Amino acid sequence: MLPPKSNFSEWFHEIIQQAEIMDIRYPVKGLYVWFPFGFKIRRLVYDKLREIMDRDHEEVYFPTLIPETELGKESEHIKGFEDEVFWVTHGGLEKLDVKLALRPTSETAMYPMFKLWIRSHADLPLRVYQIVNVFRYETKHTRPLIRLREITSFKEAHTAHRNYEEAEENVRLAVSLYKEFYDFLAIPYLILRRPEWDKFPGADYTIAFDTVMPDGRTMQIGTVHHLADNFAKTFDIKYETPDGDHAYVHQTCYGISERCIAALISIHGDDLGLVLPFEVSPVQIVIIPILYKGKEEEVMDLSKRVYEKLKGYGFRVVLDDTDERPGAKYYKWELKGVPIRIEIGPKEAERNEAVVSFRDEKVKKSLSVEELSKEKILEWAREMKERLKKKAEEEMRAKVRIFSNLEEAKEWIGKGVAVFYFCGDEKCGEEVEEKLSAGILGKFEEIPEWISAEEKGRCVNCGREGFLCAAAKSY
Ligand SMILES: Nc1ncnc2c1ncn2[C@@H]1O[C@H](COS(=O)(=O)NC(=O)[C@@H](N)CS)[C@@H](O)[C@H]1O
Ligand SMILES: [Zn+2]
């Protein structure tokens, strides 16, 4: 049995294991093993991410090992990562003359090669991405899918452009791709520009997608960085302009990790287990025959016919004909988040009918097997997606509140996200974070229509002109 989802930390820890997502028993801290079922979810989710990325990017694969000479070149970057890097110092028994970093992210692996790849403006824009594992020596509490030391599903995109504005346009493109991806997963988000002191090391600015987890803490589920020409200057990446000059490229990079799966599990799951949107569920439909003495034959015949029919439509269907009791079967497939369940008992066998129910609502429909068309099932899947999206949006909105003083904001933080006006000044920010004992997530890049507040107002702490910002405890 799972703990109630209201005990979120316990619930998440248990569901990861009981639903066979990741095996957390691997003997290295922060490293976990993908179970087959969890890996199927990852594959379906990342197939969608690749489909979205492939429209405008080329997929590549860069080496895992980065020489210290390259990793250390961009001063802000290495300052931000030096205490997170895993180093390889030996090849067999031999000490390496230059120690090699296990990539924490791939700017310093890629950009020396971009220098070789980019010659002329005709080579721009360059847009590549890779889905790799990266390593970060996280010292905060590690947690499967949320804070790993080996990030196994790190989608990192890296681009190069003729100038700052074109790079800025690409930031907009990246934000729109991330919106499409998270809307597809029915995961709601806030889009916030991180404060100066919390942007990506080496970036000009960072835009983050933050979702609100069931316990009111936020989780950064994607980031888009404008790098200006910071790395281009460090790695000497120049191109010949149309009128024969040479100019540094301007760059962006943007990343998503398996936190997208942590969010999928956490936002949609319930006390019974996973609740998976139809398109990313390893099992989309489970058929459960209800076998009564003397009627097994008819029930199994109809169940197999329905199974073949749905399989023929290309759905991922399971006919659970094990000899477990129906109750145990319901429990197992609810835990695995199967969106559509079909029950077939003697009555249905007699009338050539099926009883259909959906994982996210307690409603059963009886209908003739003829009515079980591909269109009907896809319509049910769409309706379910809309219900999941609506519910997740409502839950997030309930956790986001606007405050005009920090005491009340502090009260709310830990249960949700506090929104207030903040001037952006680092010193003032330190005071605000101190008073809230929570981080300032940044200012709204876009103020959602459901937050009724002006863009500007008086800073809640110092009274200077401020912008609408959010603060929360986060993963
Ligand atoms: N230890 C971690 N475990 C799981 N996901 C993580 C971890 N650290 C970061 N992430 C996720 O990875 C995303 C990208 O990481 S990042 O540092 O913000 N950005 C980069 O590394 C850029 N080079 C993007 S290409 C973050 O938004 C966050 O969602
Ligand atoms: Zn202020």
Short mmCIF file of C-alpha atoms and ligand atoms in Angstrom, two decimals:
data_model
loop_
_atom_site.label_atom_id
_atom_site.label_comp_id
_atom_site.label_asym_id
_atom_site.label_seq_id
_atom_site.Cartn_x
_atom_site.Cartn_y
_atom_site.Cartn_z
CA MET A 1 0.00 0.00 0.00
CA LEU A 2 1.12 3.58 -0.65
CA PRO A 3 1.09 6.26 2.05
CA PRO A 4 -1.51 8.97 1.28
CA LYS A 5 -0.27 11.53 -1.27
CA SER A 6 -0.78 14.21 1.40
CA ASN A 7 2.37 12.74 2.95
CA PHE A 8 4.11 13.66 -0.30
CA SER A 9 7.75 12.90 0.54
CA GLU A 10 6.89 9.39 1.74
CA TRP A 11 4.40 8.87 -1.09
CA PHE A 12 6.99 9.83 -3.73
CA HIS A 13 9.68 7.61 -2.17
CA GLU A 14 7.30 4.65 -2.10
CA ILE A 15 5.69 5.08 -5.51
CA ILE A 16 9.08 5.20 -7.25
CA GLN A 17 9.72 1.69 -5.97
CA GLN A 18 6.24 0.13 -5.84
CA ALA A 19 5.34 1.29 -9.37
CA GLU A 20 8.79 0.04 -10.47
CA ILE A 21 10.11 3.33 -11.81
CA MET A 22 13.64 3.36 -10.34
CA ASP A 23 15.50 0.96 -8.09
CA ILE A 24 17.05 3.10 -5.37
CA ARG A 25 19.24 0.33 -3.93
CA TYR A 26 22.27 1.03 -6.17
CA PRO A 27 25.35 1.30 -3.92
CA VAL A 28 26.43 4.84 -4.92
CA LYS A 29 24.70 7.91 -3.44
CA GLY A 30 22.60 9.83 -5.97
CA LEU A 31 22.77 7.07 -8.61
CA TYR A 32 19.67 4.97 -9.34
CA VAL A 33 18.64 2.18 -11.73
CA TRP A 34 15.77 2.49 -14.22
CA PHE A 35 13.35 -0.46 -13.92
CA PRO A 36 11.87 -1.66 -17.24
CA PHE A 37 8.45 -0.06 -16.51
CA GLY A 38 9.95 3.29 -15.54
CA PHE A 39 12.22 3.17 -18.56
CA LYS A 40 9.18 2.70 -20.83
CA ILE A 41 7.64 5.88 -19.41
CA ARG A 42 10.96 7.68 -19.95
CA ARG A 43 11.11 6.42 -23.55
CA LEU A 44 7.58 7.62 -24.34
CA VAL A 45 8.16 11.02 -22.71
CA TYR A 46 11.53 11.53 -24.39
CA ASP A 47 10.17 10.37 -27.77
CA LYS A 48 7.89 13.40 -27.55
CA LEU A 49 10.75 15.64 -26.46
CA ARG A 50 12.83 14.45 -29.45
CA GLU A 51 9.88 14.98 -31.81
CA ILE A 52 9.65 18.58 -30.56
CA MET A 53 13.42 19.20 -30.63
CA ASP A 54 13.94 17.58 -34.06
CA ARG A 55 11.88 20.27 -35.80
CA ASP A 56 14.61 22.89 -35.41
CA HIS A 57 17.65 21.07 -33.96
CA GLU A 58 20.05 18.35 -35.02
CA GLU A 59 20.77 15.62 -32.48
CA VAL A 60 24.45 15.06 -31.69
CA TYR A 61 26.57 13.18 -29.17
CA PHE A 62 29.65 14.68 -27.46
CA PRO A 63 32.22 12.96 -25.25
CA THR A 64 31.58 12.53 -21.54
CA LEU A 65 35.13 13.46 -20.46
CA ILE A 66 36.17 17.13 -20.51
CA PRO A 67 39.82 18.13 -19.93
CA GLU A 68 40.33 20.44 -16.98
CA THR A 69 41.98 22.93 -19.36
CA GLU A 70 38.66 23.40 -21.21
CA LEU A 71 36.29 23.15 -18.24
CA GLY A 72 38.18 25.91 -16.43
CA LYS A 73 38.30 28.43 -19.28
CA GLU A 74 35.11 30.44 -18.63
CA SER A 75 35.62 31.90 -15.15
CA GLU A 76 31.94 32.32 -14.15
CA HIS A 77 31.19 28.83 -15.43
CA ILE A 78 33.93 27.04 -13.56
CA LYS A 79 33.17 29.09 -10.41
CA GLY A 80 29.60 27.81 -10.60
CA PHE A 81 30.55 24.19 -11.18
CA GLU A 82 33.92 23.60 -9.52
CA ASP A 83 32.41 22.14 -6.36
CA GLU A 84 30.06 19.90 -8.37
CA VAL A 85 32.47 18.20 -10.77
CA PHE A 86 33.47 14.54 -10.62
CA TRP A 87 37.07 14.07 -11.84
CA VAL A 88 38.78 11.15 -13.59
CA THR A 89 42.44 11.20 -12.58
CA HIS A 90 43.78 7.81 -13.68
CA GLY A 91 43.77 5.65 -16.79
CA GLY A 92 44.29 2.20 -15.32
CA LEU A 93 47.32 2.47 -13.02
CA GLU A 94 48.65 5.53 -14.77
CA LYS A 95 48.01 9.01 -13.41
CA LEU A 96 46.61 11.23 -16.18
CA ASP A 97 48.72 14.31 -16.95
CA VAL A 98 45.51 16.33 -17.46
CA LYS A 99 42.63 15.28 -15.24
CA LEU A 100 39.29 14.82 -16.97
CA ALA A 101 35.89 15.98 -15.70
CA LEU A 102 32.77 13.88 -16.07
CA ARG A 103 30.61 16.44 -17.89
CA PRO A 104 28.34 18.34 -15.44
CA THR A 105 26.84 19.98 -18.59
CA SER A 106 28.44 20.19 -22.01
CA GLU A 107 29.26 23.83 -22.85
CA THR A 108 32.99 23.22 -22.43
CA ALA A 109 32.88 19.95 -24.35
CA MET A 110 30.97 21.46 -27.27
CA TYR A 111 32.25 24.98 -27.65
CA PRO A 112 35.87 24.16 -28.59
CA MET A 113 34.28 22.11 -31.40
CA PHE A 114 31.84 24.89 -32.33
CA LYS A 115 34.96 27.00 -32.96
CA LEU A 116 35.99 24.44 -35.60
CA TRP A 117 32.45 24.10 -37.01
CA ILE A 118 31.55 27.78 -37.38
CA ARG A 119 33.35 29.82 -40.07
CA SER A 120 30.83 31.99 -41.83
CA HIS A 121 27.41 33.55 -41.20
CA ALA A 122 26.12 30.81 -43.52
CA ASP A 123 26.87 28.32 -40.73
CA LEU A 124 24.42 30.13 -38.45
CA PRO A 125 22.07 29.59 -36.76
CA LEU A 126 23.55 26.38 -35.37
CA ARG A 127 21.10 24.42 -33.22
CA VAL A 128 22.12 21.05 -31.75
CA TYR A 129 20.97 18.97 -28.79
CA GLN A 130 21.87 15.76 -27.08
CA ILE A 131 20.20 13.53 -24.50
CA VAL A 132 22.97 12.21 -22.29
CA ASN A 133 23.94 11.50 -18.72
CA VAL A 134 25.75 14.24 -16.83
CA PHE A 135 27.33 14.15 -13.38
CA ARG A 136 27.02 16.66 -10.56
CA TYR A 137 28.37 16.15 -7.06
CA GLU A 138 25.19 17.39 -5.42
CA THR A 139 25.70 18.00 -1.73
CA LYS A 140 22.03 18.76 -0.98
CA HIS A 141 19.65 15.86 -0.28
CA THR A 142 19.72 13.55 -3.32
CA ARG A 143 16.39 12.06 -4.46
CA PRO A 144 15.49 9.75 -7.38
CA LEU A 145 14.39 11.65 -10.50
CA ILE A 146 14.63 14.98 -8.64
CA ARG A 147 18.19 15.51 -7.48
CA LEU A 148 20.66 12.93 -8.79
CA ARG A 149 24.42 12.83 -8.96
CA GLU A 150 24.17 11.05 -12.28
CA ILE A 151 21.46 12.85 -14.25
CA THR A 152 20.61 10.06 -16.70
CA SER A 153 18.22 11.90 -19.02
CA PHE A 154 19.74 15.32 -19.54
CA LYS A 155 18.41 16.93 -22.74
CA GLU A 156 20.76 19.84 -23.42
CA ALA A 157 20.39 22.09 -26.45
CA HIS A 158 23.13 24.46 -27.54
CA THR A 159 22.80 27.12 -30.25
CA ALA A 160 24.86 29.82 -31.95
CA HIS A 161 23.59 32.96 -33.69
CA ARG A 162 24.82 36.05 -35.56
CA ASN A 163 23.96 38.51 -32.78
CA TYR A 164 22.32 39.07 -29.40
CA GLU A 165 18.83 39.71 -30.86
CA GLU A 166 18.82 36.49 -32.91
CA ALA A 167 19.96 34.60 -29.80
CA GLU A 168 17.14 36.32 -27.90
CA GLU A 169 14.69 35.12 -30.60
CA ASN A 170 15.99 31.63 -29.99
CA VAL A 171 15.30 31.99 -26.27
CA ARG A 172 11.67 32.67 -27.27
CA LEU A 173 11.70 29.58 -29.49
CA ALA A 174 13.08 27.45 -26.63
CA VAL A 175 10.44 28.78 -24.22
CA SER A 176 7.70 27.92 -26.73
CA LEU A 177 9.08 24.39 -27.20
CA TYR A 178 9.15 23.86 -23.43
CA LYS A 179 5.57 25.13 -23.15
CA GLU A 180 4.50 22.64 -25.81
CA PHE A 181 6.30 19.80 -24.04
CA TYR A 182 4.86 20.51 -20.60
CA ASP A 183 1.38 21.25 -21.97
CA PHE A 184 1.56 17.82 -23.65
CA LEU A 185 2.30 16.27 -20.23
CA ALA A 186 -0.47 18.40 -18.64
CA ILE A 187 2.11 19.76 -16.20
CA PRO A 188 1.48 23.40 -15.18
CA TYR A 189 4.39 25.81 -14.69
CA LEU A 190 5.40 29.36 -13.81
CA ILE A 191 7.86 31.03 -16.20
CA LEU A 192 10.28 33.13 -14.16
CA ARG A 193 13.44 35.03 -14.93
CA ARG A 194 15.94 33.98 -12.25
CA PRO A 195 17.50 36.78 -10.18
CA GLU A 196 20.98 37.89 -11.23
CA TRP A 197 22.58 35.97 -8.37
CA ASP A 198 20.88 32.71 -9.34
CA LYS A 199 21.37 32.54 -13.10
CA PHE A 200 23.26 29.73 -14.84
CA PRO A 201 27.07 30.13 -14.39
CA GLY A 202 28.31 32.04 -17.48
CA ALA A 203 24.85 33.11 -18.65
CA ASP A 204 23.61 36.61 -19.42
CA TYR A 205 20.21 35.63 -17.99
CA THR A 206 18.22 32.50 -17.14
CA ILE A 207 14.52 31.82 -17.67
CA ALA A 208 13.18 28.90 -15.66
CA PHE A 209 10.06 26.74 -15.77
CA ASP A 210 8.98 26.02 -12.19
CA THR A 211 6.17 23.64 -11.34
CA VAL A 212 4.52 23.51 -7.92
CA MET A 213 4.73 20.10 -6.29
CA PRO A 214 1.88 18.71 -4.13
CA ASP A 215 3.69 19.77 -0.94
CA GLY A 216 3.86 23.40 -2.05
CA ARG A 217 7.56 23.36 -2.86
CA THR A 218 8.54 24.28 -6.42
CA MET A 219 10.72 22.22 -8.71
CA GLN A 220 12.70 23.69 -11.60
CA ILE A 221 11.72 21.50 -14.56
CA GLY A 222 13.54 23.35 -17.31
CA THR A 223 15.80 26.30 -17.92
CA VAL A 224 16.67 28.47 -20.90
CA HIS A 225 19.87 30.51 -20.80
CA HIS A 226 20.95 33.42 -22.97
CA LEU A 227 24.74 33.20 -23.01
CA ALA A 228 25.37 36.40 -25.02
CA ASP A 229 28.96 36.18 -26.37
CA ASN A 230 30.44 35.17 -22.99
CA PHE A 231 31.46 31.69 -24.09
CA ALA A 232 32.21 32.82 -27.68
CA LYS A 233 34.88 35.18 -26.35
CA THR A 234 36.29 32.48 -24.06
CA PHE A 235 36.37 29.83 -26.79
CA ASP A 236 37.07 32.29 -29.64
CA ILE A 237 34.01 31.28 -31.69
CA LYS A 238 33.87 33.85 -34.52
CA TYR A 239 32.25 33.95 -37.94
CA GLU A 240 32.81 35.96 -41.10
CA THR A 241 29.99 38.48 -41.54
CA PRO A 242 28.49 39.18 -45.00
CA ASP A 243 30.67 42.28 -45.36
CA GLY A 244 33.86 40.38 -44.54
CA ASP A 245 34.26 41.36 -40.89
CA HIS A 246 34.62 38.85 -38.06
CA ALA A 247 32.22 38.78 -35.12
CA TYR A 248 31.71 36.62 -32.07
CA VAL A 249 28.62 34.41 -32.13
CA HIS A 250 25.90 34.86 -29.51
CA GLN A 251 24.61 31.67 -27.91
CA THR A 252 21.79 30.06 -25.95
CA CYS A 253 21.46 26.72 -24.20
CA TYR A 254 18.48 25.03 -22.57
CA GLY A 255 18.07 21.89 -20.52
CA ILE A 256 15.47 19.43 -19.27
CA SER A 257 16.21 16.40 -17.11
CA GLU A 258 14.26 13.42 -15.71
CA ARG A 259 12.63 15.94 -13.37
CA CYS A 260 9.98 16.07 -16.12
CA ILE A 261 9.11 12.50 -15.11
CA ALA A 262 9.23 13.38 -11.40
CA ALA A 263 6.70 16.12 -12.19
CA LEU A 264 4.50 13.76 -14.28
CA ILE A 265 4.37 11.30 -11.37
CA SER A 266 3.92 13.92 -8.63
CA ILE A 267 1.40 16.23 -10.27
CA HIS A 268 -1.00 13.59 -11.62
CA GLY A 269 -0.55 10.70 -9.17
CA ASP A 270 -3.04 9.96 -6.37
CA ASP A 271 -3.36 7.77 -3.27
CA LEU A 272 -3.72 4.67 -5.47
CA GLY A 273 -0.58 5.33 -7.52
CA LEU A 274 0.41 6.75 -10.89
CA VAL A 275 -2.09 8.47 -13.15
CA LEU A 276 -0.52 8.62 -16.61
CA PRO A 277 -1.72 10.56 -19.65
CA PHE A 278 -2.70 8.13 -22.41
CA GLU A 279 0.13 9.01 -24.82
CA VAL A 280 2.91 8.33 -22.30
CA SER A 281 1.43 5.33 -20.49
CA PRO A 282 3.31 2.06 -21.13
CA VAL A 283 -0.03 0.26 -20.78
CA GLN A 284 -2.90 2.30 -22.23
CA ILE A 285 -5.73 -0.20 -21.74
CA VAL A 286 -5.95 -3.19 -19.40
CA ILE A 287 -8.65 -5.82 -19.95
CA ILE A 288 -9.69 -7.66 -16.79
CA PRO A 289 -11.81 -10.79 -17.28
CA ILE A 290 -14.09 -11.49 -14.29
CA LEU A 291 -14.14 -15.28 -14.15
CA TYR A 292 -17.08 -16.99 -12.46
CA LYS A 293 -17.38 -20.76 -12.12
CA GLY A 294 -18.83 -22.32 -15.25
CA LYS A 295 -18.68 -19.11 -17.30
CA GLU A 296 -14.92 -18.87 -17.86
CA GLU A 297 -15.11 -19.92 -21.52
CA GLU A 298 -17.44 -17.15 -22.75
CA VAL A 299 -15.70 -14.49 -20.69
CA MET A 300 -12.22 -15.43 -21.97
CA ASP A 301 -13.48 -15.63 -25.57
CA LEU A 302 -14.91 -12.11 -25.51
CA SER A 303 -11.87 -10.77 -23.59
CA LYS A 304 -9.51 -12.15 -26.23
CA ARG A 305 -11.64 -10.73 -29.05
CA VAL A 306 -11.60 -7.29 -27.44
CA TYR A 307 -7.85 -7.59 -26.83
CA GLU A 308 -7.16 -8.43 -30.50
CA LYS A 309 -9.44 -5.62 -31.67
CA LEU A 310 -7.73 -2.95 -29.54
CA LYS A 311 -4.27 -4.30 -30.32
CA GLY A 312 -5.23 -4.06 -33.97
CA TYR A 313 -5.87 -0.34 -33.47
CA GLY A 314 -2.25 0.01 -32.32
CA PHE A 315 -2.95 0.62 -28.64
CA ARG A 316 -0.70 -0.72 -25.87
CA VAL A 317 -3.14 -3.28 -24.38
CA VAL A 318 -2.76 -5.92 -21.69
CA LEU A 319 -5.18 -8.80 -21.12
CA ASP A 320 -4.64 -9.69 -17.47
CA ASP A 321 -5.59 -13.36 -17.47
CA THR A 322 -3.47 -14.25 -14.44
CA ASP A 323 -5.27 -16.14 -11.73
CA GLU A 324 -5.19 -13.24 -9.26
CA ARG A 325 -8.49 -12.02 -7.82
CA PRO A 326 -10.02 -9.06 -9.71
CA GLY A 327 -9.42 -6.79 -6.69
CA ALA A 328 -5.70 -7.52 -6.76
CA LYS A 329 -5.69 -6.79 -10.51
CA TYR A 330 -7.45 -3.44 -10.04
CA TYR A 331 -4.91 -2.50 -7.37
CA LYS A 332 -1.91 -3.45 -9.55
CA TRP A 333 -3.01 -1.55 -12.68
CA GLU A 334 -4.19 1.48 -10.71
CA LEU A 335 -0.73 1.63 -9.12
CA LYS A 336 0.76 1.56 -12.64
CA GLY A 337 -1.46 4.42 -13.75
CA VAL A 338 -3.22 2.63 -16.63
CA PRO A 339 -5.63 5.22 -18.07
CA ILE A 340 -8.40 2.92 -19.35
CA ARG A 341 -9.68 -0.28 -17.74
CA ILE A 342 -12.09 -2.72 -19.39
CA GLU A 343 -13.92 -5.34 -17.29
CA ILE A 344 -15.64 -8.30 -18.90
CA GLY A 345 -17.79 -10.63 -16.76
CA PRO A 346 -20.47 -13.23 -17.57
CA LYS A 347 -23.18 -10.55 -18.05
CA GLU A 348 -20.98 -8.70 -20.57
CA ALA A 349 -20.12 -11.98 -22.29
CA GLU A 350 -23.82 -12.71 -22.72
CA ARG A 351 -24.60 -9.25 -24.14
CA ASN A 352 -21.33 -8.81 -26.04
CA GLU A 353 -20.58 -5.74 -23.90
CA ALA A 354 -17.68 -4.28 -21.93
CA VAL A 355 -17.52 -2.11 -18.80
CA VAL A 356 -15.08 0.79 -19.26
CA SER A 357 -13.64 2.95 -16.47
CA PHE A 358 -10.97 5.69 -16.35
CA ARG A 359 -8.08 5.93 -13.93
CA ASP A 360 -8.76 9.54 -12.94
CA GLU A 361 -12.50 9.39 -12.25
CA LYS A 362 -14.89 6.96 -10.59
CA VAL A 363 -17.28 6.50 -13.51
CA LYS A 364 -18.09 3.21 -15.28
CA LYS A 365 -19.65 2.97 -18.73
CA SER A 366 -21.24 -0.17 -20.14
CA LEU A 367 -21.20 -0.32 -23.91
CA SER A 368 -21.33 -2.84 -26.70
CA VAL A 369 -17.98 -4.12 -28.00
CA GLU A 370 -18.88 -2.66 -31.42
CA GLU A 371 -18.81 0.83 -29.90
CA LEU A 372 -15.21 0.32 -28.77
CA SER A 373 -13.84 2.13 -31.84
CA LYS A 374 -10.37 3.65 -32.21
CA GLU A 375 -11.93 7.13 -32.43
CA LYS A 376 -13.96 6.56 -29.26
CA ILE A 377 -10.88 5.52 -27.30
CA LEU A 378 -8.85 8.46 -28.60
CA GLU A 379 -11.74 10.76 -27.62
CA TRP A 380 -11.73 9.30 -24.10
CA ALA A 381 -7.96 9.85 -23.98
CA ARG A 382 -8.38 13.50 -25.01
CA GLU A 383 -11.12 14.04 -22.43
CA MET A 384 -8.94 12.50 -19.73
CA LYS A 385 -6.00 14.72 -20.70
CA GLU A 386 -8.26 17.78 -20.38
CA ARG A 387 -9.43 16.62 -16.93
CA LEU A 388 -5.82 16.08 -15.79
CA LYS A 389 -4.78 19.49 -17.13
CA LYS A 390 -7.70 21.28 -15.48
CA LYS A 391 -7.14 19.57 -12.12
CA ALA A 392 -3.39 20.25 -12.16
CA GLU A 393 -3.94 23.91 -13.10
CA GLU A 394 -6.46 24.38 -10.29
CA GLU A 395 -4.14 22.75 -7.77
CA MET A 396 -1.26 24.99 -8.81
CA ARG A 397 -3.37 28.17 -8.72
CA ALA A 398 -4.57 27.29 -5.22
CA LYS A 399 -0.94 27.20 -4.08
CA VAL A 400 0.07 30.59 -5.52
CA ARG A 401 -0.89 33.59 -3.40
CA ILE A 402 -0.11 37.32 -3.60
CA PHE A 403 1.18 39.14 -0.52
CA SER A 404 1.87 42.76 0.36
CA ASN A 405 3.99 41.97 3.43
CA LEU A 406 6.72 39.44 4.11
CA GLU A 407 5.37 38.13 7.44
CA GLU A 408 2.22 36.78 5.79
CA ALA A 409 4.27 35.58 2.80
CA LYS A 410 6.54 33.65 5.16
CA GLU A 411 3.48 32.01 6.74
CA TRP A 412 2.36 30.74 3.35
CA ILE A 413 5.74 29.55 2.05
CA GLY A 414 6.25 25.84 2.64
CA LYS A 415 2.59 25.30 1.76
CA GLY A 416 2.83 27.23 -1.50
CA VAL A 417 4.36 30.01 -3.58
CA ALA A 418 4.35 33.61 -2.38
CA VAL A 419 4.02 36.35 -5.02
CA PHE A 420 4.98 39.95 -4.24
CA TYR A 421 6.70 42.98 -5.72
CA PHE A 422 10.49 42.95 -5.44
CA CYS A 423 13.02 45.49 -6.71
CA GLY A 424 15.62 42.96 -7.92
CA ASP A 425 18.47 44.46 -5.92
CA GLU A 426 20.83 41.76 -4.59
CA LYS A 427 21.21 43.26 -1.11
CA CYS A 428 17.50 43.70 -0.73
CA GLY A 429 17.08 40.18 -2.08
CA GLU A 430 19.33 38.78 0.62
CA GLU A 431 17.13 40.41 3.26
CA VAL A 432 13.97 39.09 1.64
CA GLU A 433 15.35 35.52 1.43
CA GLU A 434 16.52 35.81 5.02
CA LYS A 435 13.09 36.95 6.23
CA LEU A 436 11.28 34.27 4.19
CA SER A 437 13.92 31.55 4.73
CA ALA A 438 13.10 30.68 1.14
CA GLY A 439 14.55 31.49 -2.28
CA ILE A 440 13.39 34.22 -4.62
CA LEU A 441 12.56 32.33 -7.82
CA GLY A 442 12.61 35.50 -9.91
CA LYS A 443 10.24 37.77 -11.76
CA PHE A 444 7.38 36.60 -13.95
CA GLU A 445 8.59 36.46 -17.54
CA GLU A 446 4.88 36.28 -18.36
CA ILE A 447 2.25 37.07 -15.76
CA PRO A 448 -0.37 34.29 -16.06
CA GLU A 449 -3.87 35.61 -16.78
CA TRP A 450 -5.09 34.04 -13.49
CA ILE A 451 -2.76 36.22 -11.42
CA SER A 452 -4.57 39.55 -11.29
CA ALA A 453 -1.80 42.02 -10.48
CA GLU A 454 -0.01 44.85 -12.20
CA GLU A 455 3.45 44.15 -13.58
CA LYS A 456 5.05 46.78 -11.36
CA GLY A 457 4.55 47.83 -7.74
CA ARG A 458 6.46 48.91 -4.64
CA CYS A 459 9.11 46.45 -3.45
CA VAL A 460 7.68 44.60 -0.44
CA ASN A 461 10.94 45.07 1.44
CA CYS A 462 12.50 48.42 0.48
CA GLY A 463 9.65 50.31 -1.19
CA ARG A 464 11.57 51.00 -4.42
CA GLU A 465 9.98 50.21 -7.77
CA GLY A 466 9.54 46.45 -8.01
CA PHE A 467 8.35 43.72 -10.37
CA LEU A 468 5.94 40.89 -9.67
CA CYS A 469 8.13 38.07 -8.32
CA ALA A 470 7.69 34.64 -6.76
CA ALA A 471 9.40 32.97 -3.81
CA ALA A 472 9.10 29.42 -2.46
CA LYS A 473 10.93 26.54 -0.90
CA SER A 474 12.11 24.34 -3.76
CA TYR A 475 13.57 20.94 -4.58
N1 LIG B 1 21.01 17.19 -9.83
C1 LIG B 1 19.99 17.24 -10.69
N2 LIG B 1 19.13 16.19 -10.82
C2 LIG B 1 18.10 16.25 -11.70
N3 LIG B 1 17.84 17.30 -12.52
C3 LIG B 1 18.67 18.35 -12.42
C4 LIG B 1 19.78 18.38 -11.52
N4 LIG B 1 20.43 19.57 -11.70
C5 LIG B 1 19.75 20.25 -12.65
N5 LIG B 1 18.70 19.54 -13.08
C6 LIG B 1 17.75 19.89 -14.13
O1 LIG B 1 18.50 20.17 -15.32
C7 LIG B 1 18.05 21.40 -15.87
C8 LIG B 1 19.19 22.05 -16.63
O2 LIG B 1 20.29 22.27 -15.75
S1 LIG B 1 20.86 23.72 -15.69
O3 LIG B 1 22.04 23.65 -14.88
O4 LIG B 1 19.84 24.59 -15.23
N6 LIG B 1 21.23 24.17 -17.18
C9 LIG B 1 22.25 23.65 -17.85
O5 LIG B 1 23.00 22.81 -17.40
C10 LIG B 1 22.43 24.24 -19.23
N7 LIG B 1 23.71 23.82 -19.76
C11 LIG B 1 21.29 23.82 -20.09
S2 LIG B 1 21.77 23.08 -21.51
C12 LIG B 1 17.57 22.20 -14.68
O6 LIG B 1 16.59 23.15 -15.08
C13 LIG B 1 16.95 21.14 -13.79
O7 LIG B 1 15.60 20.93 -14.17
ZN ZN B 2 13.76 46.00 -2.59
#
